[in-house]
Amino acid sequence: MANGQWFPPEWPERIRALAEGTLAPVAPKRAATVMLLKDTDGAPAVHMLRRRASMAFAGGAYAYPGGGVDPRDHDLRIGWAGPTRAWWADRLGVDETSAQAIVCAAVRETYEEAGVLLAGPTPESVVGDTTAADWEADRASLVARDLSFAEFLDRRGLVLRSDLLGAWTRWITPEFESRRYDTWFFVAALPEGQRTRNASTEADRTVWIHPARAAASYDAGELVMMPPTIATLRQLVPYASADEALTAASGRDLTPVLATARLEDGEIVLAWPGHEEFTKHIRTGGAPA
């Protein structure tokens, strides 16, 4: 492997089946993930987790905290601060209820998987340390789906701080995948007084790493990543602070990135529009080149 691009061995067969019309794409599930940043000397670091090797999807790959939208993320009782749901609907290209659910999923999953909570008792404040036993009990209830995020915020007297998020990009899992996600990527700065921890049952390691270093490790084949992860890392490299990245997010294009597969000269060509580095040429009956 020349670099750390994650490539499942079953993809060539599934791509051929899709091209032949014998594979019907499954509908993608909406999801959200957050590139959590903190300022260090010279450049912001990003929080990443390594998925357990035993995971069926992207085992051993580095990723950001995130996950699928919970149906209860649509609950309109949720305490809300920052840009309105209508503003987020326009930014994300969905209806207002869906916009709330996507933003809610981003905040909820960051808390569930990293222990970082983008919420506060007022629209201008953010909670501090969330590592105490009572906080952990609530986080575990969220993970088990015994508690909805709206119920959690209400119990704690908190409002979700949507203004602490910046929408960065949107990627949709290729049509030939058996598990598909329509994922919005967000950026956020680590709130003062909070700290990350490996709170995910799906991860065996977490790191704070500079995007440039992570990208170099990917290029050397040392870190395994899916295309959206390494693409967003490269996009973060130019920014000297978390605030710079958050400011830049407002102007980012959220047109979905969706891989395409075509037959060309006896090969299947797999490509992600706008991201030529991920193009793969798959020989008939062979592995990607």
C-alpha positions as MATLAB code, in Angstrom:
seq = 'MANGQWFPPEWPERIRALAEGTLAPVAPKRAATVMLLKDTDGAPAVHMLRRRASMAFAGGAYAYPGGGVDPRDHDLRIGWAGPTRAWWADRLGVDETSAQAIVCAAVRETYEEAGVLLAGPTPESVVGDTTAADWEADRASLVARDLSFAEFLDRRGLVLRSDLLGAWTRWITPEFESRRYDTWFFVAALPEGQRTRNASTEADRTVWIHPARAAASYDAGELVMMPPTIATLRQLVPYASADEALTAASGRDLTPVLATARLEDGEIVLAWPGHEEFTKHIRTGGAPA';
ca = [
       0.000    0.000    0.000;
       1.648    3.220   -1.206;
      -0.305    5.295    1.274;
      -2.832    4.768    4.030;
      -5.989    4.798    1.904;
      -8.524    2.336    3.279;
      -9.804    0.070    0.527;
     -12.100   -2.866    1.385;
     -11.296   -6.076   -0.530;
     -14.948   -6.552   -1.524;
     -15.173   -3.233   -3.379;
     -14.098   -4.465   -6.865;
     -16.790   -7.145   -6.906;
     -19.451   -4.735   -5.668;
     -18.406   -2.065   -8.173;
     -18.683   -4.557  -11.014;
     -22.121   -5.632   -9.762;
     -23.273   -2.005   -9.655;
     -21.973   -1.374  -13.166;
     -23.777   -4.502  -14.423;
     -27.022   -3.491  -12.772;
     -27.150   -6.451  -10.372;
     -26.541   -4.368   -7.243;
     -29.167   -1.933   -5.980;
     -27.737    0.954   -3.928;
     -28.986    1.234   -0.360;
     -30.235    4.600    0.878;
     -27.576    6.500    2.844;
     -28.222    7.290    6.493;
     -27.624   10.871    7.599;
     -24.641   11.362    9.871;
     -22.389   14.057   11.307;
     -18.763   14.170   12.379;
     -16.726   16.890   14.080;
     -13.116   17.924   13.561;
     -12.370   19.126   17.066;
      -9.458   21.592   17.116;
      -7.242   23.076   19.801;
      -4.510   25.646   19.365;
      -0.894   24.622   19.884;
       2.396   26.273   19.007;
       2.260   27.210   15.343;
      -0.833   25.277   14.259;
      -4.056   23.797   15.581;
      -4.155   20.094   16.424;
      -7.140   17.918   15.571;
      -8.618   15.188   17.742;
      -8.714   11.781   16.035;
      -9.634    8.282   17.097;
      -8.518    4.950   15.697;
     -11.326    2.528   14.987;
     -10.834   -0.921   16.511;
      -9.418   -3.451   14.060;
     -12.395   -5.690   14.797;
     -14.863   -3.140   13.402;
     -16.647   -4.332   10.258;
     -16.448   -0.861    8.701;
     -13.038    0.840    8.395;
     -11.394   -1.197   11.143;
      -7.997    0.266   12.069;
      -8.689    3.552   10.284;
      -8.289    6.964   11.899;
     -11.380    9.155   11.952;
     -13.119   11.941   13.890;
     -15.852   11.621   16.530;
     -19.186   11.187   14.822;
     -22.075    8.923   13.964;
     -25.551    8.598   12.597;
     -28.537   10.815   13.297;
     -30.769    9.449   16.071;
     -34.502    9.819   15.263;
     -34.860   11.725   18.554;
     -32.370   14.334   17.344;
     -35.376   15.811   15.520;
     -37.073   16.602   18.874;
     -38.139   20.251   18.711;
     -38.012   20.543   22.497;
     -34.236   20.651   22.380;
     -32.637   23.702   23.985;
     -31.066   25.711   21.159;
     -28.702   28.670   20.874;
     -26.849   30.240   17.964;
     -28.010   30.515   14.342;
     -31.634   29.552   13.849;
     -32.816   26.241   12.463;
     -33.822   28.116    9.288;
     -30.264   29.431    8.930;
     -28.835   25.949    9.349;
     -31.376   24.532    6.890;
     -30.145   26.974    4.261;
     -26.491   26.234    5.079;
     -26.859   22.438    5.023;
     -29.297   22.269    2.128;
     -32.067   20.436    3.997;
     -35.346   21.267    5.753;
     -35.349   22.846    9.213;
     -36.169   19.679   11.150;
     -33.413   17.779    9.369;
     -30.969   20.634    9.939;
     -31.596   20.501   13.666;
     -31.117   16.725   13.696;
     -27.786   16.928   11.843;
     -26.425   19.670   14.118;
     -27.746   17.833   17.168;
     -26.058   14.611   16.013;
     -22.751   16.455   15.628;
     -22.889   17.804   19.183;
     -24.267   14.599   20.711;
     -21.746   12.298   19.028;
     -18.834   14.535   20.039;
     -19.961   14.217   23.641;
     -20.588   10.487   23.382;
     -17.260    9.641   21.708;
     -14.891   12.325   22.999;
     -16.506   13.567   26.217;
     -16.622   17.147   24.866;
     -19.917   19.013   25.124;
     -20.748   22.044   22.954;
     -23.507   23.304   25.225;
     -23.931   25.743   28.088;
     -26.381   27.063   30.677;
     -26.863   30.237   28.603;
     -26.443   31.116   24.904;
     -23.162   32.841   25.780;
     -21.558   30.197   28.025;
     -20.144   26.680   27.753;
     -19.941   23.983   30.404;
     -16.538   23.257   31.944;
     -15.094   19.901   32.971;
     -17.491   17.027   32.203;
     -15.485   14.114   33.600;
     -17.268   13.711   36.957;
     -19.190   10.513   37.686;
     -22.629   12.102   37.244;
     -21.675   13.450   33.824;
     -20.314   10.063   32.840;
     -23.551    8.382   33.903;
     -25.520   10.718   31.634;
     -23.102   10.166   28.754;
     -23.468    6.390   29.124;
     -27.268    6.756   29.066;
     -26.997    8.709   25.823;
     -24.813    6.026   24.257;
     -27.283    3.321   25.338;
     -30.143    5.426   23.914;
     -31.831    5.342   27.315;
     -31.772    9.138   27.234;
     -32.380   11.467   24.296;
     -30.176   14.491   23.807;
     -33.163   16.799   24.337;
     -33.876   15.093   27.671;
     -30.217   15.293   28.645;
     -29.996   19.025   27.959;
     -33.275   19.683   29.762;
     -32.149   17.686   32.802;
     -28.937   19.700   32.924;
     -30.546   23.068   32.154;
     -28.403   23.489   29.048;
     -28.792   24.765   25.502;
     -26.999   23.394   22.460;
     -24.463   25.943   21.169;
     -24.884   25.633   17.406;
     -22.741   28.749   16.949;
     -19.689   26.769   18.089;
     -19.889   24.632   14.948;
     -18.818   25.452   11.409;
     -20.075   23.308    8.526;
     -17.024   22.235    6.523;
     -17.901   19.646    3.855;
     -20.292   16.843    2.970;
     -19.446   13.354    1.715;
     -21.785   10.536    0.703;
     -20.639    6.917    0.880;
     -20.306    5.388   -2.627;
     -23.375    3.667   -4.061;
     -21.654    0.274   -4.157;
     -21.075    0.203   -0.375;
     -23.330   -1.969    1.784;
     -23.293    0.632    4.583;
     -23.887    4.134    3.318;
     -23.838    7.507    5.088;
     -24.625   11.041    4.012;
     -22.175   12.786    6.326;
     -21.742   16.456    7.152;
     -18.296   17.355    8.509;
     -18.066   20.214   11.019;
     -15.208   22.050   12.729;
     -15.272   23.196   16.360;
     -12.778   24.451   18.910;
     -12.209   22.570   22.168;
     -14.057   24.615   24.823;
     -11.958   26.076   27.628;
     -11.923   23.827   30.688;
     -12.914   20.687   28.792;
     -10.702   17.813   27.774;
     -11.043   14.913   25.396;
     -10.874   11.270   26.348;
     -11.424    7.967   24.595;
     -15.076    7.522   25.466;
     -15.935    5.455   22.393;
     -16.387    1.696   22.486;
     -15.465    1.703   18.792;
     -11.979    3.176   19.248;
      -8.804    1.745   20.765;
      -6.738    4.941   20.627;
      -7.156    8.708   20.435;
      -4.621   11.371   19.518;
      -4.238   15.113   19.151;
      -2.227   15.576   15.984;
      -1.361   18.421   13.624;
      -3.142   17.965   10.285;
       0.127   18.275    8.335;
       1.752   15.546   10.414;
      -1.274   13.269   10.102;
      -1.322   13.775    6.329;
       2.399   12.994    6.094;
       1.873    9.803    8.098;
      -0.946    8.825    5.747;
       1.266    9.477    2.716;
       3.928    7.217    4.263;
       1.399    4.429    4.807;
       1.651    4.738    8.598;
      -1.908    5.916    9.299;
      -4.912    4.343    7.588;
      -7.769    6.692    6.650;
     -10.835    6.850    4.451;
     -10.812    9.451    1.631;
     -13.008   12.015    3.459;
     -10.692   11.971    6.486;
      -7.430   12.590    4.668;
      -9.113   15.096    2.343;
     -10.347   17.203    5.263;
      -6.986   16.961    7.024;
      -5.271   18.416    3.975;
      -7.862   21.194    3.882;
      -7.063   22.123    7.508;
      -3.307   22.450    6.985;
      -3.266   26.160    5.911;
      -4.969   27.455    9.066;
      -2.869   28.808   11.923;
      -5.603   28.629   14.573;
      -8.927   27.043   15.379;
     -10.622   30.430   14.988;
      -9.203   30.786   11.462;
     -10.649   27.417   10.494;
     -14.032   28.265   12.027;
     -14.122   31.571   10.143;
     -13.244   29.818    6.891;
     -16.039   27.289    7.387;
     -18.726   29.855    6.572;
     -17.529   30.063    2.975;
     -17.008   26.355    2.360;
     -18.864   24.615   -0.472;
     -21.159   21.878    0.856;
     -21.906   20.250   -2.497;
     -21.816   16.510   -1.687;
     -18.778   14.494   -2.730;
     -19.885   11.114   -4.118;
     -17.558    8.559   -5.662;
     -18.264    7.407   -9.211;
     -17.326    4.129  -10.881;
     -17.106    3.640  -14.649;
     -15.844    1.000  -17.089;
     -12.946    2.191  -19.221;
     -10.568    0.124  -21.407;
     -11.274   -3.061  -19.517;
     -10.850   -1.449  -16.111;
     -13.169   -0.079  -13.487;
     -12.160    3.491  -12.703;
     -13.163    4.605   -9.221;
     -13.002    8.359   -8.677;
     -14.056   11.003   -6.179;
     -14.903   14.216   -8.085;
     -12.535   17.003   -7.114;
     -10.176   14.620   -5.299;
      -7.986   13.050   -7.948;
      -5.556   11.523   -5.448;
      -8.106    8.844   -4.569;
      -8.673    7.592   -8.129;
      -8.289    3.813   -8.410;
      -7.982    1.652  -11.537;
      -9.354   -1.803  -10.849;
      -8.430   -4.545  -13.286;
     -11.124   -7.061  -14.131;
     -10.846   -9.750  -11.484;
      -7.963   -7.909   -9.855;
      -7.033   -5.525   -7.066;
      -6.914   -1.726   -7.268;
      -3.857   -0.114   -8.824;
];
